[in-house]
Short mmCIF file of C-alpha atoms in Angstrom, two decimals:
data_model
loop_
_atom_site.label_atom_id
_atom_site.label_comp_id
_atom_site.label_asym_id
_atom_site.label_seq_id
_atom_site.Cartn_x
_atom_site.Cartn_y
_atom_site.Cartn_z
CA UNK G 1 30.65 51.30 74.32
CA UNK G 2 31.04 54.71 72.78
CA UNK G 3 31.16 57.88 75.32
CA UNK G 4 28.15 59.99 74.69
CA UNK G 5 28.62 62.95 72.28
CA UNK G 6 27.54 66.16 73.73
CA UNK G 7 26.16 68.33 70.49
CA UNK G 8 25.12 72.16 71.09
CA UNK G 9 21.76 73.11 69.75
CA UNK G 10 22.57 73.93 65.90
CA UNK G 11 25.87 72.31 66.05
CA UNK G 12 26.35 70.67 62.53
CA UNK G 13 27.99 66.96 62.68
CA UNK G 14 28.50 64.35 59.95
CA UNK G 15 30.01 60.47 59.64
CA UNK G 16 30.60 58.75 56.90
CA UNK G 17 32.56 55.70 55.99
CA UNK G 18 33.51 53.20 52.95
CA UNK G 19 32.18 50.12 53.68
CA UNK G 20 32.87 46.50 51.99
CA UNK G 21 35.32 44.42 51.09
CA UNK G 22 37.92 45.60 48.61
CA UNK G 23 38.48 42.22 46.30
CA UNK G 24 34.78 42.65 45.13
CA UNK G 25 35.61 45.35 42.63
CA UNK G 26 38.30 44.32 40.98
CA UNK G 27 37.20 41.11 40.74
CA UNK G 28 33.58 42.44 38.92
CA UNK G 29 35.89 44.13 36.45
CA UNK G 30 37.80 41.43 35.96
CA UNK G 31 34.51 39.77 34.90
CA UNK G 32 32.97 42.05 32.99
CA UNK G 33 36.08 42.92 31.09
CA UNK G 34 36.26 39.01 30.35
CA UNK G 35 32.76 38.50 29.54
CA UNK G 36 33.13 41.33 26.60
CA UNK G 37 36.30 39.95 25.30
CA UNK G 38 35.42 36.27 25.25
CA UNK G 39 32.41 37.40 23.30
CA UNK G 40 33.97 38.96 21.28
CA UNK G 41 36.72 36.64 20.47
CA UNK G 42 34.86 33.92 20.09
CA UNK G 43 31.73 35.10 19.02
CA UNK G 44 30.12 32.67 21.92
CA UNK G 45 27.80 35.26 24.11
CA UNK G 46 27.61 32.61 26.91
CA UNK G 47 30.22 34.49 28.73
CA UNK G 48 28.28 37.51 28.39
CA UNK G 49 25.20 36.11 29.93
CA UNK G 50 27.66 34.82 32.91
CA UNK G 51 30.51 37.26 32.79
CA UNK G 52 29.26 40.07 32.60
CA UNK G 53 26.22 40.70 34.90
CA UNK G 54 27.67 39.14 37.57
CA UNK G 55 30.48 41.61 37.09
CA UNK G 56 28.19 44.89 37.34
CA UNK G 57 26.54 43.45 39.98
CA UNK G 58 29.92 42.91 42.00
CA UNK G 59 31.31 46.29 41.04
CA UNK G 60 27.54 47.85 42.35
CA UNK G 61 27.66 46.71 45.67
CA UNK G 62 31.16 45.89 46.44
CA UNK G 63 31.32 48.94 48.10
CA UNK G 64 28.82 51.08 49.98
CA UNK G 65 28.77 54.73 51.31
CA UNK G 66 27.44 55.15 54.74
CA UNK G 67 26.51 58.62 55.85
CA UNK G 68 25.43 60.02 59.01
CA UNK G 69 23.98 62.99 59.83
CA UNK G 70 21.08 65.75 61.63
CA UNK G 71 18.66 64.24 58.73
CA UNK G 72 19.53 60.77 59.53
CA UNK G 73 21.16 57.62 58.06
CA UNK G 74 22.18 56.67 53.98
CA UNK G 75 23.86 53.91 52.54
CA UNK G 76 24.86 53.93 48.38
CA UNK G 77 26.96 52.23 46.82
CA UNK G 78 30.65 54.04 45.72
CA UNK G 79 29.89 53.74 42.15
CA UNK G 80 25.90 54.14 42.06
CA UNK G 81 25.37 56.75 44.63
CA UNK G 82 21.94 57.43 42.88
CA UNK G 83 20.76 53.81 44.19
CA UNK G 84 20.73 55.05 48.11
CA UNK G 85 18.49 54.13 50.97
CA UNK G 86 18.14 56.69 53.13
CA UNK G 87 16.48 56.42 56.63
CA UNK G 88 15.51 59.98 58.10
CA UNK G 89 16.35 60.42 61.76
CA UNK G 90 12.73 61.33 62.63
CA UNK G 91 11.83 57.20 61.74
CA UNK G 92 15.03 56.38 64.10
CA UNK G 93 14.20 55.07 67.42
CA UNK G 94 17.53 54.35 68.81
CA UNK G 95 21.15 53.18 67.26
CA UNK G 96 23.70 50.65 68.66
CA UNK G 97 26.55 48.72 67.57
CA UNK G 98 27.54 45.17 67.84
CA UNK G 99 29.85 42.33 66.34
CA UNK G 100 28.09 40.83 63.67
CA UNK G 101 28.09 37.55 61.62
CA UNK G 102 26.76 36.95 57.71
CA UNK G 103 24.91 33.74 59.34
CA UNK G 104 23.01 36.64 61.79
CA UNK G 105 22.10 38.88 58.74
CA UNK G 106 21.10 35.71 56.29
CA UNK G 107 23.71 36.00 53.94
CA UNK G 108 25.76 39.02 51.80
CA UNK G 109 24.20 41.36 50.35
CA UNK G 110 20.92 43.65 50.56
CA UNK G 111 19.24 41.14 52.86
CA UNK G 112 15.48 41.66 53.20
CA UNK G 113 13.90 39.92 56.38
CA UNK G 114 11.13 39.91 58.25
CA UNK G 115 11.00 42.84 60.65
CA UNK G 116 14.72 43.81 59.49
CA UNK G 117 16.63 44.97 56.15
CA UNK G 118 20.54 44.56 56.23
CA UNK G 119 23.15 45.66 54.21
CA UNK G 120 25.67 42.49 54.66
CA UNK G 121 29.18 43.25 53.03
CA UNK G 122 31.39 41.50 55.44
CA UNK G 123 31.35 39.88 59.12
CA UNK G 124 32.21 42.24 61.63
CA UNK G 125 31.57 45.93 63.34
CA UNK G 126 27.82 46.68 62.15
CA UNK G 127 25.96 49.50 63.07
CA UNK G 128 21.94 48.55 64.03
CA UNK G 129 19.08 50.79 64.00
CA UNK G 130 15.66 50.17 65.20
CA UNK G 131 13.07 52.38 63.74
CA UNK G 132 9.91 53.44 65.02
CA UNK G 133 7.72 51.38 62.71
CA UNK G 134 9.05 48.13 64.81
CA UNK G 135 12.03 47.03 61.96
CA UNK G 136 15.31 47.18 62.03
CA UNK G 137 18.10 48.65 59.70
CA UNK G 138 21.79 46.92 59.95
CA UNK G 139 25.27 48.07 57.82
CA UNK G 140 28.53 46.10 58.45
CA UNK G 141 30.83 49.20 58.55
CA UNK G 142 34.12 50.08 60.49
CA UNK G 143 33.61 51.94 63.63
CA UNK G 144 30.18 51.19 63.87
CA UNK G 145 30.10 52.18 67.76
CA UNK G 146 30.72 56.27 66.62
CA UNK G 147 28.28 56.34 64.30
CA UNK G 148 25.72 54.83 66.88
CA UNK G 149 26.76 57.57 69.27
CA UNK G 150 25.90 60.39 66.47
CA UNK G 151 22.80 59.27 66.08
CA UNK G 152 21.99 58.85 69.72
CA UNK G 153 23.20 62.31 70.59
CA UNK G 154 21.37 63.91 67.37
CA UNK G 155 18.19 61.64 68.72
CA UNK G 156 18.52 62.98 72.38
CA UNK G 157 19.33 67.00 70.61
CA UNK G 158 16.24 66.69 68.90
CA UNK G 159 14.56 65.58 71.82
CA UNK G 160 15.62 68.21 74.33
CA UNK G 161 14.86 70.76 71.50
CA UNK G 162 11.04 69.56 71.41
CA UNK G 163 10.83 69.49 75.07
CA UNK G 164 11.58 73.49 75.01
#
């Protein structure tokens, strides 16, 4: 459990980490790189059709951004940034983190479920949100339990500041 985080009233905070695991890029290079130069070797585009979309799509999400701040919670991935999913904190209803397994979240990946939406890159620390429309945002990131605490004390800020 994460000591609460005391913020003053305009205090500007912000925490962000790389998420993922780090054999997925270079592996998606590997196989796109192959794909391109089996095709072109051999003339066979097979490997292309294999090869090489699997590669993108490893190199994509391999690795994810997440971001937390006073407007709330994004996750991109490291070399598509412009693909983001962005949760404002005003749809947050409160933040916690937990050990989690692939088997909880169905699988690696963007998972979509009912009543939840995960971003699954490995087993482990994963920070959990449940919004105000009933759902339920998860990312597997390091130090899942600080981020949690950010957004509870930028939750309980904006709280005290509407209750003045």
């Amino acid at each position: 459990m994460t000591p609460p985080i005391n913020l003053s009233p305009g205090e500007k905070v912000a925490w962000n980490r790389t998420a993922g695991l780090t054999w997925l890029w270079p592996v998606g290079a590997v196989l796109t790189i192959a794909g391109v130069v089996v095709t072109v070797l051999t003339g066979d585009s097979t490997a292309a059709y294999a090869g090489i979309p699997l590669g993108v799509v490893l190199v994509i999400v391999g690795t994810v951004r997440v971001n937390v701040d006073a407007s709330g919670v994004s996750v991109a991935p490291v070399v598509a940034p412009f693909v983001r999913r962005r949760i404002p904190l005003d749809q947050i209803e409160n933040a916690w983190a937990k050990r989690t397994t692939l088997t909880e979240l169905h699988g690696f990946g963007y998972r979509i479920q009912p009543g939840r939406h995960a971003v699954a890159l490995r087993p482990g620390d994963a920070l959990w949100l449940k919004l105000k429309s009933g759902r339920e945002f998860v990312v597997t990131t390091d130090d899942a339990a600080s981020a949690a605490g950010l957004i509870e004390a930028l939750l309980r800020r904006d709280e005290d500041m509407r209750s003045l």
